[in-house]
PDB file of C-alpha atoms in Angstrom:
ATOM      1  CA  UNK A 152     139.288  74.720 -38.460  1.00  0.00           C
ATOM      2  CA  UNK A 153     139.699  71.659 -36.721  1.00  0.00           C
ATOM      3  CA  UNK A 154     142.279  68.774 -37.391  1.00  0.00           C
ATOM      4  CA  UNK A 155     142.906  65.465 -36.286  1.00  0.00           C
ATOM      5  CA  UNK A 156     146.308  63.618 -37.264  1.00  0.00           C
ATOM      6  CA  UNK A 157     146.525  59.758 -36.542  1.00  0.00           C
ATOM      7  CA  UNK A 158     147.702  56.367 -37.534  1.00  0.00           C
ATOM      8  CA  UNK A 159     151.311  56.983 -36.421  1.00  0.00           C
ATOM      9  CA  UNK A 160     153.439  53.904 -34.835  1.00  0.00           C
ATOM     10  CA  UNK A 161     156.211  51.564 -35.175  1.00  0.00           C
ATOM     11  CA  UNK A 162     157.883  50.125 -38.593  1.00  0.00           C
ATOM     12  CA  UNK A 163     160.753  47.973 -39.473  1.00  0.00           C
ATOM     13  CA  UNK A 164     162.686  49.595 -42.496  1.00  0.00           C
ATOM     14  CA  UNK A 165     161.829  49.049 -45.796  1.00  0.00           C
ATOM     15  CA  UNK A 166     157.684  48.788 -44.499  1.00  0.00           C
ATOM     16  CA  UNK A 167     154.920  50.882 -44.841  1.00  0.00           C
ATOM     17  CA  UNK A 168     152.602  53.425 -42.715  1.00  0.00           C
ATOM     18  CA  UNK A 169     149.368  54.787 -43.566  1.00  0.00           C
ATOM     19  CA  UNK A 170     148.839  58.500 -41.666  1.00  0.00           C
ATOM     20  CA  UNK A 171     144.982  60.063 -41.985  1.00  0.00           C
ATOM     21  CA  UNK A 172     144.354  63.898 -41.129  1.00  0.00           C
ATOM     22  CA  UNK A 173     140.600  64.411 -41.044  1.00  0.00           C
ATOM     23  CA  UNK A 174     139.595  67.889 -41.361  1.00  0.00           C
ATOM     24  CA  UNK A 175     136.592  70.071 -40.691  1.00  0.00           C
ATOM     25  CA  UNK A 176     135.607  73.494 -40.324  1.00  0.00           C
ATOM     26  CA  UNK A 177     136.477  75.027 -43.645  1.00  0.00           C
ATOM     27  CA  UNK A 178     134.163  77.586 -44.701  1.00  0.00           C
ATOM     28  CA  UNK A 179     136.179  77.897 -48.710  1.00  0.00           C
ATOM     29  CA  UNK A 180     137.440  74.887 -50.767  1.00  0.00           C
ATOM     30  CA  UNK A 181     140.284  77.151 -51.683  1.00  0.00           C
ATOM     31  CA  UNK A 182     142.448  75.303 -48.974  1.00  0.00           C
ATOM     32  CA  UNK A 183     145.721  73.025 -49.112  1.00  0.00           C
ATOM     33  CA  UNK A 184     146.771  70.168 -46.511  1.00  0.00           C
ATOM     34  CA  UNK A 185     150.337  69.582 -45.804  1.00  0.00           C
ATOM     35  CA  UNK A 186     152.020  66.837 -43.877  1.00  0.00           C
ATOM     36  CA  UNK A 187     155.167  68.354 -41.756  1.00  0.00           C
ATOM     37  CA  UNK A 188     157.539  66.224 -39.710  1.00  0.00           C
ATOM     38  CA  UNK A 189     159.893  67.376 -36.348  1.00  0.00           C
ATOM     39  CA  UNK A 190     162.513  64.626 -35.706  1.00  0.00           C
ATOM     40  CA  UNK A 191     164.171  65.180 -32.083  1.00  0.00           C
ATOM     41  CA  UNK A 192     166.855  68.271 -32.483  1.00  0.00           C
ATOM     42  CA  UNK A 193     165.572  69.061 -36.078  1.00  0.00           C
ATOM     43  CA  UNK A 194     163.511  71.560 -37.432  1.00  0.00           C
ATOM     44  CA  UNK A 195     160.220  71.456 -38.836  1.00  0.00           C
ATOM     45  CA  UNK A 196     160.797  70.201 -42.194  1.00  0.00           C
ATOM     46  CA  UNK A 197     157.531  70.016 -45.088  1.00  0.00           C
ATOM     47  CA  UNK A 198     157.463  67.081 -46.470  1.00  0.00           C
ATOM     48  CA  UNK A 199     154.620  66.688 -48.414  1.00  0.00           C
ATOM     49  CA  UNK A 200     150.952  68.473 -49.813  1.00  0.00           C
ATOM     50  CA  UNK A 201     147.736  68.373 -51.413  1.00  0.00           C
ATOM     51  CA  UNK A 202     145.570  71.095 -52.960  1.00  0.00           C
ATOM     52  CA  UNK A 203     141.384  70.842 -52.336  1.00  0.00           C
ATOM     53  CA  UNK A 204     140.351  72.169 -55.852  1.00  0.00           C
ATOM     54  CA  UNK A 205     142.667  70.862 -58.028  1.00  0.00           C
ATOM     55  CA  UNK A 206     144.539  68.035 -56.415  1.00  0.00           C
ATOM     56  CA  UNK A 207     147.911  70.021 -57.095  1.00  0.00           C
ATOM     57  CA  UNK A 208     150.832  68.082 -55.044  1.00  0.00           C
ATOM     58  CA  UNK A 209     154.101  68.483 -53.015  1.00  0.00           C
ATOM     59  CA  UNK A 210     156.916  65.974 -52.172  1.00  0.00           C
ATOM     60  CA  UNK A 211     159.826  67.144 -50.471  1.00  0.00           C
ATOM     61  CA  UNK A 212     162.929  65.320 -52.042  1.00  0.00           C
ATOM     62  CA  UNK A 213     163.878  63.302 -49.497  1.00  0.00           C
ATOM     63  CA  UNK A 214     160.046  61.172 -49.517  1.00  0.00           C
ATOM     64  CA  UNK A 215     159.802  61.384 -53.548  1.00  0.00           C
ATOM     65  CA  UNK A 216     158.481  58.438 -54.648  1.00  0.00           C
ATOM     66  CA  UNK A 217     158.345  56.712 -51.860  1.00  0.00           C
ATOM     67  CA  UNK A 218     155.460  58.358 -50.507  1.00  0.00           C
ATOM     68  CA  UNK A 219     151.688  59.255 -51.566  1.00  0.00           C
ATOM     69  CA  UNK A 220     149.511  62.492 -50.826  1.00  0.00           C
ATOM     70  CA  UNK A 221     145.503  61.760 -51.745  1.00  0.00           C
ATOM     71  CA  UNK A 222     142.326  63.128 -50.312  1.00  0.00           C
ATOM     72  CA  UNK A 223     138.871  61.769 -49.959  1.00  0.00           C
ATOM     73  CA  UNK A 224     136.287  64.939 -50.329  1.00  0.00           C
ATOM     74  CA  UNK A 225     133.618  63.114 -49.036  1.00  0.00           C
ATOM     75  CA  UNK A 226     135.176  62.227 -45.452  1.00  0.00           C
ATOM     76  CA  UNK A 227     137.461  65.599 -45.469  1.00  0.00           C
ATOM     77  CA  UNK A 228     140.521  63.314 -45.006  1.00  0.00           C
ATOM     78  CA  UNK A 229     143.794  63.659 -46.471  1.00  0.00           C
ATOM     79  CA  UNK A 230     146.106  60.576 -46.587  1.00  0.00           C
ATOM     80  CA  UNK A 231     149.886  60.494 -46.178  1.00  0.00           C
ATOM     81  CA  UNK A 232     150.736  56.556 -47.725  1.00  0.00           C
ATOM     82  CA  UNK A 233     154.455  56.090 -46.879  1.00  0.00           C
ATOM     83  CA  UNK A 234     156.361  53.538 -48.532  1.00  0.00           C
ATOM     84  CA  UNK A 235     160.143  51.809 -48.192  1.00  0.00           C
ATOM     85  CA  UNK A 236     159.885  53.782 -44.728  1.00  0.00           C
ATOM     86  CA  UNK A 237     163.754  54.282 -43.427  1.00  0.00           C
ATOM     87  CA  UNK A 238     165.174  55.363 -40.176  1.00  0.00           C
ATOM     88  CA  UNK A 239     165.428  58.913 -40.986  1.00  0.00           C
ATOM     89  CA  UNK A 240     161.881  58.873 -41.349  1.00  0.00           C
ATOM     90  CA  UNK A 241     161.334  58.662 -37.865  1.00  0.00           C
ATOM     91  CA  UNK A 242     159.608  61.839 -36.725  1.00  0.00           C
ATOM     92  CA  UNK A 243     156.595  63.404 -34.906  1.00  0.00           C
ATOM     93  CA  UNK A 244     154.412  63.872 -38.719  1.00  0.00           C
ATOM     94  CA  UNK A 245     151.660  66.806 -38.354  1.00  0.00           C
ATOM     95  CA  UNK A 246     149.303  68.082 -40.749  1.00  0.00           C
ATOM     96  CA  UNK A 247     148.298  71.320 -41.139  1.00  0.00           C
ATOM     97  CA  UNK A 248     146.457  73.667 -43.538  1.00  0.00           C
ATOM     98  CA  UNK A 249     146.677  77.111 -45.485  1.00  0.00           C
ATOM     99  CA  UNK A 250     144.317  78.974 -47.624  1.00  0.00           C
ATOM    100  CA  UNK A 251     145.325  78.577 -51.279  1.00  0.00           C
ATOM    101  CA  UNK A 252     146.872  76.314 -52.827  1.00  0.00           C
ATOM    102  CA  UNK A 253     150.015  73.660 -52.550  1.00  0.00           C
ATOM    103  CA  UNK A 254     153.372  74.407 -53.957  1.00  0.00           C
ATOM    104  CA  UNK A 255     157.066  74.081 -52.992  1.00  0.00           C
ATOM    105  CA  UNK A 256     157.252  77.896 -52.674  1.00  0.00           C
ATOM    106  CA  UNK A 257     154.718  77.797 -49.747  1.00  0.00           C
ATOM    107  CA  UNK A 258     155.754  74.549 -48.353  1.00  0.00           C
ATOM    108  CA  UNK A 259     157.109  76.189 -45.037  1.00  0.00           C
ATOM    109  CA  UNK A 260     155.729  75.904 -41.606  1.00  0.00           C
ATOM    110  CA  UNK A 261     154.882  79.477 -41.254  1.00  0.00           C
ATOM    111  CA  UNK A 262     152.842  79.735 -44.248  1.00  0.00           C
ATOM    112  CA  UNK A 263     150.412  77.105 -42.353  1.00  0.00           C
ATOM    113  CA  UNK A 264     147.662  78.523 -39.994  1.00  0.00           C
ATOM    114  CA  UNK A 265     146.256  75.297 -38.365  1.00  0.00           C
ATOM    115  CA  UNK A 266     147.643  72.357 -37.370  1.00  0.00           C
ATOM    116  CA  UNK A 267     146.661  69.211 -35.703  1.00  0.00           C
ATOM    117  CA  UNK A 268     148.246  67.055 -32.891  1.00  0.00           C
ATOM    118  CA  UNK A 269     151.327  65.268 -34.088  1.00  0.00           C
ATOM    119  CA  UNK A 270     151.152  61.315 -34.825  1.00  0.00           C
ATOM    120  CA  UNK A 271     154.957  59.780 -34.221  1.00  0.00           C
ATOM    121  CA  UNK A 272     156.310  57.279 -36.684  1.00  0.00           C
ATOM    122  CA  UNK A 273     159.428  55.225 -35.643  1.00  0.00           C
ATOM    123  CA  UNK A 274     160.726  53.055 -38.237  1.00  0.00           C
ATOM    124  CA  UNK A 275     163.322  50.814 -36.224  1.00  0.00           C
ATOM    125  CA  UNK A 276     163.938  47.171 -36.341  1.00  0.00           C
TER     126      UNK A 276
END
């Protein structure tokens, strides 16, 4: 499994990012995506995931309803679309992926077995 995090950069406050992981390599549907961030001195923290086969989702509480988890089967792309971005958003944001599906009891780095390259989002003015 093979993935590929991008569309990281800078932000004012308040403004929105787009982040894409693209995906290949699965040999089940019965996979989800996460999106995990790593500001500098923090841990790992999940913030948000999708489910292939039934679109089941995740939002940590600090990006809830401010941010939006989708897919696009076709492509094998997940989206991160995050809104009213604010400083403490800033973070390198990775993806990664586990067989199963997406819930806030699994929504923990160490339940995830592949992970992509880390896109960094700074959101300063």
């Amino acid at each position: 499994v093979q993935l590929q995090a991008s569309g990281g950069g800078l932000v004012q406050p308040g403004g929105s990012l787009m982040l894409s992981c693209a995906a290949s390599g699965f040999t089940s549907d019965d996979y989800a995506v996460g999106w995990f961030r790593q500001a500098p001195g923090k841990e790992r923290e999940g913030v948000s995931c999708i489910s292939r086969r039934d679109y089941s989702t995740y939002f940590a509480d600090s990006v809830m309803g401010r941010f939006i988890i989708s897919s696009n089967h076709a492509k094998n792309t997940v989206f991160l679309q995050m809104n009213s971005l604010k400083p403490e958003d800033t973070a390198v944001y990775y993806c990664a992926t586990r067989w199963g599906s997406c819930s806030g009891a699994t929504m923990a780095a160490r339940n995830y077995n592949y992970w992509g390259q880390g896109t960094l989002v700074t959101v300063s003015s």
